[in-house]
mmCIF file with all atom_site columns, C-alpha atoms in Angstrom:
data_model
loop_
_atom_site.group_PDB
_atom_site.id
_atom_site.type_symbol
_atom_site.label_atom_id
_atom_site.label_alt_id
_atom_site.label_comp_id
_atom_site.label_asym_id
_atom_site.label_entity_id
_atom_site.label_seq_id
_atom_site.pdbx_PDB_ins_code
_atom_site.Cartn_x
_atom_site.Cartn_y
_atom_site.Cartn_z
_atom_site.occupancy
_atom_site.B_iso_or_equiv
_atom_site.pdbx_formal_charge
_atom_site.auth_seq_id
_atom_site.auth_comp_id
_atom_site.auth_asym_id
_atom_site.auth_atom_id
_atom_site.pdbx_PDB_model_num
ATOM 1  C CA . UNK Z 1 1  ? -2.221 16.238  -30.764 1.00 44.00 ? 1401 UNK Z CA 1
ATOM 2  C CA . UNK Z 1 2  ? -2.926 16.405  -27.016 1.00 51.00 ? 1402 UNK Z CA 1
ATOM 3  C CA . UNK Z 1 3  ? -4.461 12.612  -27.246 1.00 49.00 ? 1403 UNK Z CA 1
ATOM 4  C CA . UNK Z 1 4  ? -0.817 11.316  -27.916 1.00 49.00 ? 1404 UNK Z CA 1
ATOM 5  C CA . UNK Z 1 5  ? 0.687  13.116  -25.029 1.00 55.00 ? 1405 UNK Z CA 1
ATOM 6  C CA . UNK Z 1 6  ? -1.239 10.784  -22.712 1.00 61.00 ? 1406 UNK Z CA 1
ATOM 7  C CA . UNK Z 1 7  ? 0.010  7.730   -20.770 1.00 67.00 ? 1407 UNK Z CA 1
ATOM 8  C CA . UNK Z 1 8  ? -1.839 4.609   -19.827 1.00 80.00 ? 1408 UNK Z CA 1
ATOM 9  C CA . UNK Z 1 9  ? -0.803 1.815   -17.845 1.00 84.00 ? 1409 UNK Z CA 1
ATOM 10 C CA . UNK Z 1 10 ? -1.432 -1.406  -19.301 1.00 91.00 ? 1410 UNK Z CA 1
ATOM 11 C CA . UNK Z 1 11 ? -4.249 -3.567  -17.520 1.00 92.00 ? 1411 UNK Z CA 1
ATOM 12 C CA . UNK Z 1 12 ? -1.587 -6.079  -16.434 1.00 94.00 ? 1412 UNK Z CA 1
ATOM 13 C CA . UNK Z 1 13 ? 0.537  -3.702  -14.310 1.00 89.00 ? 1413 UNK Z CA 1
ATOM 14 C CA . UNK Z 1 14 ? -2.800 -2.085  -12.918 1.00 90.00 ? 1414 UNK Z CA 1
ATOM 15 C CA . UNK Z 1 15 ? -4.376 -5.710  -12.339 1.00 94.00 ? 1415 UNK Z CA 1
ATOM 16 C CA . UNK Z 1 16 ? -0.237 -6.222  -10.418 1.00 95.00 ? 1416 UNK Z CA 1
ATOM 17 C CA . UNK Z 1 17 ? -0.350 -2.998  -8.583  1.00 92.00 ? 1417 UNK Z CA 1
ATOM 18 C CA . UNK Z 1 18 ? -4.206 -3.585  -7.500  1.00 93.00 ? 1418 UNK Z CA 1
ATOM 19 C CA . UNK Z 1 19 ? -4.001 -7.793  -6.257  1.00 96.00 ? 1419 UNK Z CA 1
ATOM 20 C CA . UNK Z 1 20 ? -0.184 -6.209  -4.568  1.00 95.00 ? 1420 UNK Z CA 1
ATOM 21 C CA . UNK Z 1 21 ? -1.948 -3.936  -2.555  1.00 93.00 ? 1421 UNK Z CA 1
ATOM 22 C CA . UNK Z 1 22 ? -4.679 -6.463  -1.616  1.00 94.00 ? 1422 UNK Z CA 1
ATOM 23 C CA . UNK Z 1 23 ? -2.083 -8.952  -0.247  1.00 96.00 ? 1423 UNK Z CA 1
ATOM 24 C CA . UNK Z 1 24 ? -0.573 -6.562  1.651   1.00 94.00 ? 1424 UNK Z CA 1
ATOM 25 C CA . UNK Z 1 25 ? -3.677 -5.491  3.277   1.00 93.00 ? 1425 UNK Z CA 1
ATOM 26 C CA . UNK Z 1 26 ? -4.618 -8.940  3.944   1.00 96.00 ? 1426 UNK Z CA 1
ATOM 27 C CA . UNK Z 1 27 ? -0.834 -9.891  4.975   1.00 96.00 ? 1427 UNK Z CA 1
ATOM 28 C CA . UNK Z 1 28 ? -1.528 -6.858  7.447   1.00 94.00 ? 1428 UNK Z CA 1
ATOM 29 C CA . UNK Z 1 29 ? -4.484 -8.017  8.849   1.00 95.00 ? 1429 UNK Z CA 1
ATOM 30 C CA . UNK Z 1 30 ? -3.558 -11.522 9.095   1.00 96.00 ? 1430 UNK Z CA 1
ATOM 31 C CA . UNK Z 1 31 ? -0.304 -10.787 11.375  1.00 95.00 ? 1431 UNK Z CA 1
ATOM 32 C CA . UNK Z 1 32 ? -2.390 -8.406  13.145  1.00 95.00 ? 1432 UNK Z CA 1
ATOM 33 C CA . UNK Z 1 33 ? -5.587 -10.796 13.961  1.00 95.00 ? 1433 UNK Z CA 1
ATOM 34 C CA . UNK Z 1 34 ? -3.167 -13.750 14.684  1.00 96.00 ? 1434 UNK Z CA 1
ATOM 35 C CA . UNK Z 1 35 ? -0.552 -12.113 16.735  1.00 95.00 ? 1435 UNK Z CA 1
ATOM 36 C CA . UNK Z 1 36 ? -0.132 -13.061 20.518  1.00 95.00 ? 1436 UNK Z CA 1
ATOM 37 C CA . UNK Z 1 37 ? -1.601 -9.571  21.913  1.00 94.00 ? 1437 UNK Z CA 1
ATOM 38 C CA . UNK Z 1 38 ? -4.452 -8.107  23.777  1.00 96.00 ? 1438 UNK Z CA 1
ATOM 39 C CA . UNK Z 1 39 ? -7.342 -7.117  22.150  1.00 96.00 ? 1439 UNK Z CA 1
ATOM 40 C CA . UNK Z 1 40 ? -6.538 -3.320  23.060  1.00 96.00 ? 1440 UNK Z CA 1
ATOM 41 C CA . UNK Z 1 41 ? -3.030 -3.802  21.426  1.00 96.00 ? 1441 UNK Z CA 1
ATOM 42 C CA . UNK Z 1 42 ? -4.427 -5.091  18.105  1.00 96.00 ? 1442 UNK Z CA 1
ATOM 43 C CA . UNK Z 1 43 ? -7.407 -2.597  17.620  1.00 96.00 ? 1443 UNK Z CA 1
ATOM 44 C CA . UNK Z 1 44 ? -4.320 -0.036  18.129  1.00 97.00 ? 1444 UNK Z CA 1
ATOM 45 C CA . UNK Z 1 45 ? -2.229 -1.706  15.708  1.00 96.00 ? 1445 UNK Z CA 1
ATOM 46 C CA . UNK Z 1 46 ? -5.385 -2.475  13.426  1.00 95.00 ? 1446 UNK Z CA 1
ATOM 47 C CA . UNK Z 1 47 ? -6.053 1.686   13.572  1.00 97.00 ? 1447 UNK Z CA 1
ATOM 48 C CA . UNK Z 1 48 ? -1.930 2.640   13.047  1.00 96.00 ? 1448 UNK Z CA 1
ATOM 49 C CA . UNK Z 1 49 ? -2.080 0.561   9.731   1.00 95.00 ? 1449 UNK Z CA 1
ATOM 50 C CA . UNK Z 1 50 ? -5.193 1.989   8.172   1.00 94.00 ? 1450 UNK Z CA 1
ATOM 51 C CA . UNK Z 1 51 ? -4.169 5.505   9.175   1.00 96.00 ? 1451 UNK Z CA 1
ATOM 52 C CA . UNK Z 1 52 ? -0.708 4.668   7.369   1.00 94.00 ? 1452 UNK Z CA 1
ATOM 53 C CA . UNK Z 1 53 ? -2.685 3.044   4.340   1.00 93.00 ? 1453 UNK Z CA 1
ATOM 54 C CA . UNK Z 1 54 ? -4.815 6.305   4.066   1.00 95.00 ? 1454 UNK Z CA 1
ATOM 55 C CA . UNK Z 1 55 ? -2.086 8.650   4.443   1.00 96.00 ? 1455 UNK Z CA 1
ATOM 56 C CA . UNK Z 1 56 ? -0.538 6.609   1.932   1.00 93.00 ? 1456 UNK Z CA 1
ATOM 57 C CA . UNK Z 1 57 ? -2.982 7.218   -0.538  1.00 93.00 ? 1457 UNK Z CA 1
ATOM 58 C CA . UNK Z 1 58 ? -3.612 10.817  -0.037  1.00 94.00 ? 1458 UNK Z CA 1
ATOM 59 C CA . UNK Z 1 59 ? -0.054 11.753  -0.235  1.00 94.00 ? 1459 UNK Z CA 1
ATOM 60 C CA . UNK Z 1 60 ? 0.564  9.539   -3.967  1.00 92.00 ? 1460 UNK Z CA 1
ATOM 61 C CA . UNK Z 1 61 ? -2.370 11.848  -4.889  1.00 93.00 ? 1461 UNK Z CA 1
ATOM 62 C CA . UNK Z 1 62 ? -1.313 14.721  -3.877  1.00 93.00 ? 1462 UNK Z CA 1
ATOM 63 C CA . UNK Z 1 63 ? 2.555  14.064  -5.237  1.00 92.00 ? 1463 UNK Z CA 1
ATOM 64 C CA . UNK Z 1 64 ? 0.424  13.564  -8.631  1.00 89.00 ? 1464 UNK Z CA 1
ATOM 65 C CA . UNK Z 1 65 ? -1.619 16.188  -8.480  1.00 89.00 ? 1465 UNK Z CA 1
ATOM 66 C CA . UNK Z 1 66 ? 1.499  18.523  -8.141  1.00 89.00 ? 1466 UNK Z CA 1
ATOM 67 C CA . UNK Z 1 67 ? 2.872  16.537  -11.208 1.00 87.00 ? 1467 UNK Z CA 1
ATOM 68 C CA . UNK Z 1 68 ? 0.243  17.496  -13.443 1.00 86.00 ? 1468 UNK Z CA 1
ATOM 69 C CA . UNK Z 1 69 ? -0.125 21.228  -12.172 1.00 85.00 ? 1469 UNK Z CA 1
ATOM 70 C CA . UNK Z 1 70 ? 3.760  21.546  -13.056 1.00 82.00 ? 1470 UNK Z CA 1
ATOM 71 C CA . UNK Z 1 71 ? 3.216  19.306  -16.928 1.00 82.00 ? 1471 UNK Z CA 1
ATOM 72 C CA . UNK Z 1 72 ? 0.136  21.728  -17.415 1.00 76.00 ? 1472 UNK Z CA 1
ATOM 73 C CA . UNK Z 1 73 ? 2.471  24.844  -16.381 1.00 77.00 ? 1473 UNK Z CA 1
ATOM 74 C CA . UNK Z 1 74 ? 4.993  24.027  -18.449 1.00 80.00 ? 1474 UNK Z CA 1
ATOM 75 C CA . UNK Z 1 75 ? 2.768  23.555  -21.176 1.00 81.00 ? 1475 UNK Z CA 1
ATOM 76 C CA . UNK Z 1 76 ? 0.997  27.234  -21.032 1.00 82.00 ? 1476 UNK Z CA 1
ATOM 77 C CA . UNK Z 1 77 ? 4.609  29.185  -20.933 1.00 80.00 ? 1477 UNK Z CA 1
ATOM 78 C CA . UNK Z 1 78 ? 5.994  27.244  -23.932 1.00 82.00 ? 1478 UNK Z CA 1
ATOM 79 C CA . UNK Z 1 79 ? 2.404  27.819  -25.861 1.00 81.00 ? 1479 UNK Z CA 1
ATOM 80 C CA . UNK Z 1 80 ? 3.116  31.047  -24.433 1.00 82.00 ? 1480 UNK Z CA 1
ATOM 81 C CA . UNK Z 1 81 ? 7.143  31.293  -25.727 1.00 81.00 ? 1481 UNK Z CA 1
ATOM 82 C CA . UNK Z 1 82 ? 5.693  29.861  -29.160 1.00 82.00 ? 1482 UNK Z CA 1
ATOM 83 C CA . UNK Z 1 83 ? 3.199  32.715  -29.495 1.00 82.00 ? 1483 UNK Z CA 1
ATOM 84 C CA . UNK Z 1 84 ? 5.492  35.710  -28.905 1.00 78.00 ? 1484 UNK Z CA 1
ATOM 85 C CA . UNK Z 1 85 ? 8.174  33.966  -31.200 1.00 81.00 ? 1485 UNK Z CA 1
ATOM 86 C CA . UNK Z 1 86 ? 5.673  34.020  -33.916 1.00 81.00 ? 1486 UNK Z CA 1
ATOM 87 C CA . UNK Z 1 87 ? 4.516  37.054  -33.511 1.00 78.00 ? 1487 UNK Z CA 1
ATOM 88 C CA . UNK Z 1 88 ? 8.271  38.663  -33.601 1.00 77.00 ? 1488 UNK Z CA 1
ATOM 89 C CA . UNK Z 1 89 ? 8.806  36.917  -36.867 1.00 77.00 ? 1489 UNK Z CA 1
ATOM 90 C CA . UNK Z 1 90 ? 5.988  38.486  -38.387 1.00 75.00 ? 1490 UNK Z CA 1
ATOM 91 C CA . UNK Z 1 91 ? 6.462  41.696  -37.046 1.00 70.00 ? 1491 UNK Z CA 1
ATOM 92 C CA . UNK Z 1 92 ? 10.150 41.639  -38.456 1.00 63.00 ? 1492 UNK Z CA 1
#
């Protein structure tokens, strides 16, 4: 069945990955706010690191997304491989 095919991190490596990427955020902001710079300097740095968060997140998504295409590709030629087998067996 298709339901037993799917995968699903438990909710202690989601609650990990989730209060991980929340410290480092905060860890971020904290060495930025308290360094010894201009103002200028840290709204730059401040900018640099949520451009690298977001980019961070759309490229995970998009590595996933290409993933799944490739699982669900897969999938359609072997249905596909299964259907022609069966039909030469019954045609022979």
């Amino acid at each position: 069945m298709m339901y037993d095919e799917l995968q699903s991190n438990s909710k202690s490596w989601l609650f990990f990955v989730k209060s991980s990427f929340v410290c480092a955020l905060v860890a971020m902001a904290a060495g930025i706010i308290f360094s010894p710079a201009e103002l200028m300097v840290k709204g730059y740095l401040g900018v640099c690191a949520l451009f690298l968060v977001s980019t961070t997140i759309t490229l995970s998504k998009t590595m996933r997304d290409e993933h799944e295409q490739s699982r669900l590709v897969h999938k359609i030629s072997e249905a596909r491989t299964q259907q022609l087998i069966k039909e030469f067996g019954e045609a022979a």
